[in-house]
Coordinates of C-alpha atoms in Angstrom, one line a residue:
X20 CA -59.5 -26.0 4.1
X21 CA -60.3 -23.0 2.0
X22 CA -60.6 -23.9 -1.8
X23 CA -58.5 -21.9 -4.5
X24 CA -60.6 -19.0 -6.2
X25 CA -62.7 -21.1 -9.9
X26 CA -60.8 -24.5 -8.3
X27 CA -62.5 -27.3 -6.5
X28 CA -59.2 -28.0 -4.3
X29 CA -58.3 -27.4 -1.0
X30 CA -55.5 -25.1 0.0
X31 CA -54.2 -28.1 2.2
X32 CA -54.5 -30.7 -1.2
X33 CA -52.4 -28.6 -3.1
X34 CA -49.6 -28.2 -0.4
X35 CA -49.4 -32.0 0.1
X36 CA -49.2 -32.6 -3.6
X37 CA -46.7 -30.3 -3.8
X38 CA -44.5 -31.2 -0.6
X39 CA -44.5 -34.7 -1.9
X40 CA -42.9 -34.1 -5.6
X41 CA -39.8 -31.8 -3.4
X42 CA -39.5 -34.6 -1.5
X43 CA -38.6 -37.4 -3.8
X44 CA -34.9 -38.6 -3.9
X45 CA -33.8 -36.7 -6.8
X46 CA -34.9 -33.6 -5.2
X47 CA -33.3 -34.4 -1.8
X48 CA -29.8 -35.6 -4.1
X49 CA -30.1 -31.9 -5.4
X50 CA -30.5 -29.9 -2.0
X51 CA -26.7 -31.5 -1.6
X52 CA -25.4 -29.0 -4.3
X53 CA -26.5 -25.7 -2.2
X54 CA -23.8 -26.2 0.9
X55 CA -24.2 -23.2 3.5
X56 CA -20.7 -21.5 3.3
X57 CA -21.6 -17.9 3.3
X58 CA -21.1 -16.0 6.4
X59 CA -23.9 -13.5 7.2
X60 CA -21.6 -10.4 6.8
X61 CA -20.5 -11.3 3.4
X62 CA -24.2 -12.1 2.1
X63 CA -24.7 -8.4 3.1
X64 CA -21.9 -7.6 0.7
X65 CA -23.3 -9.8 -2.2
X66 CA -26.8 -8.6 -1.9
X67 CA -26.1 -5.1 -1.2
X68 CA -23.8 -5.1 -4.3
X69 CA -26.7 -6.8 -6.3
X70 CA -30.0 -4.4 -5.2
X71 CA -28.1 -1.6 -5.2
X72 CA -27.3 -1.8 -9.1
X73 CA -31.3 -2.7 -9.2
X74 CA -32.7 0.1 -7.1
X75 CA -30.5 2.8 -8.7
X76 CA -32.5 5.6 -7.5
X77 CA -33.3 5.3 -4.2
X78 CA -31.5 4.5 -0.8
X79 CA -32.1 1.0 0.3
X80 CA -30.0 -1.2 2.6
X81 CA -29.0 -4.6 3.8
X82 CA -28.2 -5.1 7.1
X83 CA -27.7 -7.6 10.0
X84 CA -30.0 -8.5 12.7
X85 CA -29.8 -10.1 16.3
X86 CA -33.8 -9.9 16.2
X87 CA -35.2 -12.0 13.5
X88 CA -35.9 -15.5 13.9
X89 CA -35.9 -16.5 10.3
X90 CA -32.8 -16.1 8.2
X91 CA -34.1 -13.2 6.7
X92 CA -36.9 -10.6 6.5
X93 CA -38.0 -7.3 5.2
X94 CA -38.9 -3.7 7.0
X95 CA -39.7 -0.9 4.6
X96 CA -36.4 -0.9 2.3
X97 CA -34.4 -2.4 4.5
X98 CA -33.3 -6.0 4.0
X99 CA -32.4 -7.8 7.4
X100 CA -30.3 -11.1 7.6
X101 CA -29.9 -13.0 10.4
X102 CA -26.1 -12.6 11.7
X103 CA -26.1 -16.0 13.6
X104 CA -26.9 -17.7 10.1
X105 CA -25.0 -19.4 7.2
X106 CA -26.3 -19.1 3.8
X107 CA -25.6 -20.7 0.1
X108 CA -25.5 -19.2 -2.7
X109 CA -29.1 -20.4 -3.6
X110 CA -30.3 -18.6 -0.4
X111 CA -28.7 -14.8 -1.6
X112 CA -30.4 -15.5 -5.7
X113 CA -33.7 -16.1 -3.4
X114 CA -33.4 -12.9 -1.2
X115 CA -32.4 -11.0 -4.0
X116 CA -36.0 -11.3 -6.4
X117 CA -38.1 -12.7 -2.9
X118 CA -37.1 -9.7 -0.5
X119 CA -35.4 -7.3 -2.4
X120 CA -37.2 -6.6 -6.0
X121 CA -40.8 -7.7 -5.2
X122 CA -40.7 -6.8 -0.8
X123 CA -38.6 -3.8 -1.0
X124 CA -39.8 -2.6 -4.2
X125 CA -43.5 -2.7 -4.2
X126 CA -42.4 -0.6 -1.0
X127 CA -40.3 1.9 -2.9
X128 CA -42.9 2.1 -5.8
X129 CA -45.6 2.9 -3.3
X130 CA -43.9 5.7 -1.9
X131 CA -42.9 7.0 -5.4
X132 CA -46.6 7.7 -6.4
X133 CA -48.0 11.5 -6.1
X134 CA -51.0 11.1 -4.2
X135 CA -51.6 6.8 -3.3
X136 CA -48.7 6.8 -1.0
X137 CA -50.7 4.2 0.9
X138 CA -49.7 1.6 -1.6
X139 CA -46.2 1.6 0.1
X140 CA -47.7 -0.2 3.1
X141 CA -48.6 -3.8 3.7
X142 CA -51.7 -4.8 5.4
X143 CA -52.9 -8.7 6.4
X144 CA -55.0 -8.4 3.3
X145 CA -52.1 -8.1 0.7
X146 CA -49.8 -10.7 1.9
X147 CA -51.0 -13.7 -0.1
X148 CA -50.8 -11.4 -3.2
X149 CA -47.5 -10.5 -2.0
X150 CA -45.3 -13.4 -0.7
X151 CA -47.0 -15.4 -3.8
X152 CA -45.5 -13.0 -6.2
X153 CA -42.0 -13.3 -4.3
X154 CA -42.4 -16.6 -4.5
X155 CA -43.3 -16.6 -8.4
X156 CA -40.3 -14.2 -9.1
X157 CA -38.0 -16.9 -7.3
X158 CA -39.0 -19.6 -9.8
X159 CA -39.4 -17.2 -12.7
X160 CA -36.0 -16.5 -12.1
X161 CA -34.9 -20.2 -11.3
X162 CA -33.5 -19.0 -8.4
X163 CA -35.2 -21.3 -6.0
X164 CA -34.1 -25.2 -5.1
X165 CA -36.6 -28.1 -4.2
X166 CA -35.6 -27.9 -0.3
X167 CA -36.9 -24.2 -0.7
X168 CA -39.7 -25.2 -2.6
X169 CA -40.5 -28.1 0.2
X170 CA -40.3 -25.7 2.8
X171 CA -42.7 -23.2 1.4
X172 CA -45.2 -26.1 0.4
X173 CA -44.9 -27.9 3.9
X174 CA -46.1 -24.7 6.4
X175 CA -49.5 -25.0 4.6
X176 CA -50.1 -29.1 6.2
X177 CA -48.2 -27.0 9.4
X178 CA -51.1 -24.2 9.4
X179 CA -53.8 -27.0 8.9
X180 CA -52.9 -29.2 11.4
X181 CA -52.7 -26.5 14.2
X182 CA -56.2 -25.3 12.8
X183 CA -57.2 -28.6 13.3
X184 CA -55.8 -28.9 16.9
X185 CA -52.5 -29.9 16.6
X186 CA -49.7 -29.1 19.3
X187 CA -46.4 -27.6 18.2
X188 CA -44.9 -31.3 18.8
X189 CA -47.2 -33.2 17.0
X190 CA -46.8 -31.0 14.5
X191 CA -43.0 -31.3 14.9
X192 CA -43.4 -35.6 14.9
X193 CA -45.9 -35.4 12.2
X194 CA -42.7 -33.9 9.8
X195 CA -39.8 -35.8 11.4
X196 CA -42.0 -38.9 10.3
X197 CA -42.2 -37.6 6.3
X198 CA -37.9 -38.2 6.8
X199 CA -37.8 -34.1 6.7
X200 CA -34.5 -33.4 9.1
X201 CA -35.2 -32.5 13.1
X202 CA -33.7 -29.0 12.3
X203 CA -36.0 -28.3 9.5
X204 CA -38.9 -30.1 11.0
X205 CA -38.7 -27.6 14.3
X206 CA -38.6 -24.3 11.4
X207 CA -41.7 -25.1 9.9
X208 CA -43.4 -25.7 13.0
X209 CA -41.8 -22.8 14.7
X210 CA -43.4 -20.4 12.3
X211 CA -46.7 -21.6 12.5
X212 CA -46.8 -21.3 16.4
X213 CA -44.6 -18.3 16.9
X214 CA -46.7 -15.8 19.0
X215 CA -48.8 -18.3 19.4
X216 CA -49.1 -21.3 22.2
X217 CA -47.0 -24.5 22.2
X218 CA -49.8 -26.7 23.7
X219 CA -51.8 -25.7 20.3
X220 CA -55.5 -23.3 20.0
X221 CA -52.9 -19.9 19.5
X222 CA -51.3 -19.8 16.4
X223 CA -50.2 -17.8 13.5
X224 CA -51.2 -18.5 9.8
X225 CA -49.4 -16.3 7.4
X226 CA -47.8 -19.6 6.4
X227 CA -50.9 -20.2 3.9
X228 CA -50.3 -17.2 2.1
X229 CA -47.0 -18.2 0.1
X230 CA -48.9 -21.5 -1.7
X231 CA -52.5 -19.5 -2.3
X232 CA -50.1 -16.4 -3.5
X233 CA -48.5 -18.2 -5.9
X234 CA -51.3 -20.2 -7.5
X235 CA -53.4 -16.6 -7.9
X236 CA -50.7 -14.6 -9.3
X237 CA -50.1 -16.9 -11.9
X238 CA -53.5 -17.6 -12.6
X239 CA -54.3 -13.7 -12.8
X240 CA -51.1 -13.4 -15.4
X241 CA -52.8 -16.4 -17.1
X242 CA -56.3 -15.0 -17.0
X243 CA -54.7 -11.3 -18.0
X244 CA -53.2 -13.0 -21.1
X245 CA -56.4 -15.1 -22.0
X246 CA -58.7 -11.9 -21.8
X247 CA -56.5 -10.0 -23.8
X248 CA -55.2 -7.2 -21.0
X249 CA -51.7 -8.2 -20.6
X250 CA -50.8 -4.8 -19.7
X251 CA -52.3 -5.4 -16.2
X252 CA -49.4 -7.6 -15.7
X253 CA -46.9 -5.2 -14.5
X254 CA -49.7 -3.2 -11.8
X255 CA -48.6 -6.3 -9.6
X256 CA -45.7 -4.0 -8.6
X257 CA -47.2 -0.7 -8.6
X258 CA -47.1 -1.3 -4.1
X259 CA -48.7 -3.3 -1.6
X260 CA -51.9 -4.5 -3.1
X261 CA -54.6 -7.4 -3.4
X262 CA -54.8 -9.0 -7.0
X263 CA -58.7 -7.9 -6.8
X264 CA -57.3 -4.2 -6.9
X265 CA -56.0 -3.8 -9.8
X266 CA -58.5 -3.4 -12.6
X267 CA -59.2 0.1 -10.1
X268 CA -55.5 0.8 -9.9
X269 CA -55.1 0.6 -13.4
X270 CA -58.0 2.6 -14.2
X271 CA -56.4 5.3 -12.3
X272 CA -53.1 5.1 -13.9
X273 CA -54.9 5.3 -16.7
X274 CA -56.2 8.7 -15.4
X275 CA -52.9 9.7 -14.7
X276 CA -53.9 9.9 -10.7
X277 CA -51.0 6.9 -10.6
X278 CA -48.1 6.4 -12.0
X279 CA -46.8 3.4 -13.5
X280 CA -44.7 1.3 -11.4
X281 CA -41.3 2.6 -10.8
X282 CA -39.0 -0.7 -10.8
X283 CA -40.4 -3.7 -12.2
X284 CA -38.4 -6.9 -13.1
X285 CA -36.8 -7.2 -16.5
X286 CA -39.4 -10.1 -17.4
X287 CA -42.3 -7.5 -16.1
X288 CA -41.2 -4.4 -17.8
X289 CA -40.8 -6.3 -21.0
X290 CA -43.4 -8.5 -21.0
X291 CA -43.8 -10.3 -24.2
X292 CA -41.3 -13.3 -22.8
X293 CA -44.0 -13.6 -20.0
X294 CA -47.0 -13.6 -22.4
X295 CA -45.1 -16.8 -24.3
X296 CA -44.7 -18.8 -21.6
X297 CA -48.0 -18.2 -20.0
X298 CA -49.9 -17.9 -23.0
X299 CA -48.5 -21.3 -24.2
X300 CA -49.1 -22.7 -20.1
X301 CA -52.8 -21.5 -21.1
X302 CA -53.0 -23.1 -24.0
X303 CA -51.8 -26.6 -22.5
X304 CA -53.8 -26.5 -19.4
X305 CA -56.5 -28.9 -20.8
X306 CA -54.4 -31.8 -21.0
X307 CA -55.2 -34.6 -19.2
X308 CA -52.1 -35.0 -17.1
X309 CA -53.2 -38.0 -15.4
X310 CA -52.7 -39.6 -19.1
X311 CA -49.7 -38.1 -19.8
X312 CA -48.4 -39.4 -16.9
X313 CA -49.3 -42.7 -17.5
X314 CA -48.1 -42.8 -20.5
X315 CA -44.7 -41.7 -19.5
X316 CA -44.5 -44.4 -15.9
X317 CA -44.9 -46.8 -18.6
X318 CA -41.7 -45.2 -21.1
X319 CA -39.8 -45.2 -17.2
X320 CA -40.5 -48.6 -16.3
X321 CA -37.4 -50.0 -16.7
X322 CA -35.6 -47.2 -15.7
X323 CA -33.4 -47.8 -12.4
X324 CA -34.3 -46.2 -9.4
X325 CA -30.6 -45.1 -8.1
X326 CA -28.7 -42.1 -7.6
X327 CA -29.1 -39.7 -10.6
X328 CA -26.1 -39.2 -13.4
X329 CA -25.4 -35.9 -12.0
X330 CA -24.7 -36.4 -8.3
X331 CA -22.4 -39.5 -9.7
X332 CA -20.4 -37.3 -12.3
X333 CA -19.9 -34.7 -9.3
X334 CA -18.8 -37.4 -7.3
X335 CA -16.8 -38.7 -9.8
X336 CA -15.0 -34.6 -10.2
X337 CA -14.7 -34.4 -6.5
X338 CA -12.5 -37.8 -6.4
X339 CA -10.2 -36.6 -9.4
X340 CA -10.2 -33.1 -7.5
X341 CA -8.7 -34.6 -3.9
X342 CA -6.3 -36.5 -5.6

């Protein structure tokens, strides 16, 4: 129910808005080209093969796990993927920029300072500033996929509706009734409620973070831009920090009690592609999109509602393939 910081919209407004663009049919036709053929041991060949050539300096690994209940997750510099799990090629470009350069290396680049070691650790207050930037660097990086993109936006109506009450399966029947799949209606609901209690007033609400996160890294990029201090754009990676800290932080790099961050992102090391595309976003943000919009539902009008060009053409490959 919390409103985004300068915004007059709830947290739970923006999740719903967003859950219903990934859900529309041309997003759900799309989800169909990210099949689920990778075993677990060979994503731990692909990504350790892909982070090691990022992280040149240090030791990091990738590793499977019996203990995880999600298909992947992150301790220290160690990236753990769930050995019962399949995963698509989509899935290893996410866990590459999500877990590996923005999890894993705020870690590293903590522990590579001289004195602030600290920033190397996470605490509850970070991890909006931090799963929002993962999930910034997965779109930045057009790694993600509109089934991601639902899932992310969906656990924030999950969180609100066990604030509100809600038992894990009415939250369950509350997704299975928005045509989302029984398997990935139990996930979402699983992760609001693990640790918690099934018959609801016990649950766990990291789940917000992702949505928030991502809404106030961009707009502090946005904002960084506008002021003219772009160069506070890279401090997001200096370690485990809130967005609020780093006009501090910087200060102190600039005192030389910090160091500059260690790894950063090629789009964050160079940043004048970023100030483009954001200072242009800035620039654009007065429109009245409501307009636009209706201006363009009345270009689409007579456009038919039916399965898009692409999915036929690959339809059409696949036939001349079999044969």
């Amino acid at each position: 129910s919390h409103k985004l910081h300068g915004d007059r919209h709830t947290l739970r407004q923006l999740g719903d808005k967003l859950s219903y663009i990934f859900s529309l049919p041309a997003a759900r036709h799309m989800n169909k080209h990210h099949p689920k053929i990778i075993s677990a041991p060979e994503a731990v060949n692909v990504l350790s093969q892909r982070l090691e050539k990022y992280f040149h300096s240090d030791d990091m690994r990738v590793r499977l796990s019996d203990g995880i209940v999600s298909d992947a997750a992150v301790g220290g510099d160690t990236v753990k993927l769930n050995s019962k799990a399949m995963f698509s090629e989509s899935d290893l470009n996410v866990y590459e920029v999500h877990e590996g350069w923005v999890h894993v290396g705020t870690t590293l680049n903590g522990r590579a300072q001289p004195h602030a070691t600290w920033l190397s650790v996470g605490s509850p207050r970070v991890a909006a500033t931090q799963e929002g930037l993962a999930v910034l660097l997965e779109m930045l990086t057009l790694s993600s996929n509109p089934g991601r993109a639902r899932r992310i936006s969906d656990r924030v109506a999950a969180v609100d509706m066990a604030e509100n009450g809600a038992d894990f399966i009415e939250v369950f029947n509350y997704f299975r009734g928005l045509n989302l799949s029984a398997t990935d209606s139990y996930r979402v609901t699983q992760r609001v409620f693990r640790g918690g209690m099934v018959e609801g007033g016990s649950f766990f609400t990291k789940d917000i973070s992702y949505v928030r996160g991502y809404v106030e890294n961009i707009n502090f990029i946005r904002s960084a831009i506008t002021s003219g201090l772009p160069e506070l754009i890279p401090m997001l990676f200096l370690g485990k920090l809130a967005i609020e800290d780093i006009p501090v932080l910087y200060q102190a790099c600039q005192e030389g009690i910090l160091t500059t961050p260690k790894y950063l992102p090629p789009m964050f090391d160079n940043f004048s592609g970023l100030y483009a595309w954001f200072g242009f976003a800035s620039g654009l943000a007065g429109i009245d999109l409501k307009g636009v919009q209706r201006h363009f539902t009345r270009l689409f009008k007579d456009v038919p509602n039916v399965v898009p060009t692409f999915e036929l053409l690959d339809d059409t490959e696949f036939d001349n393939n079999s044969d």
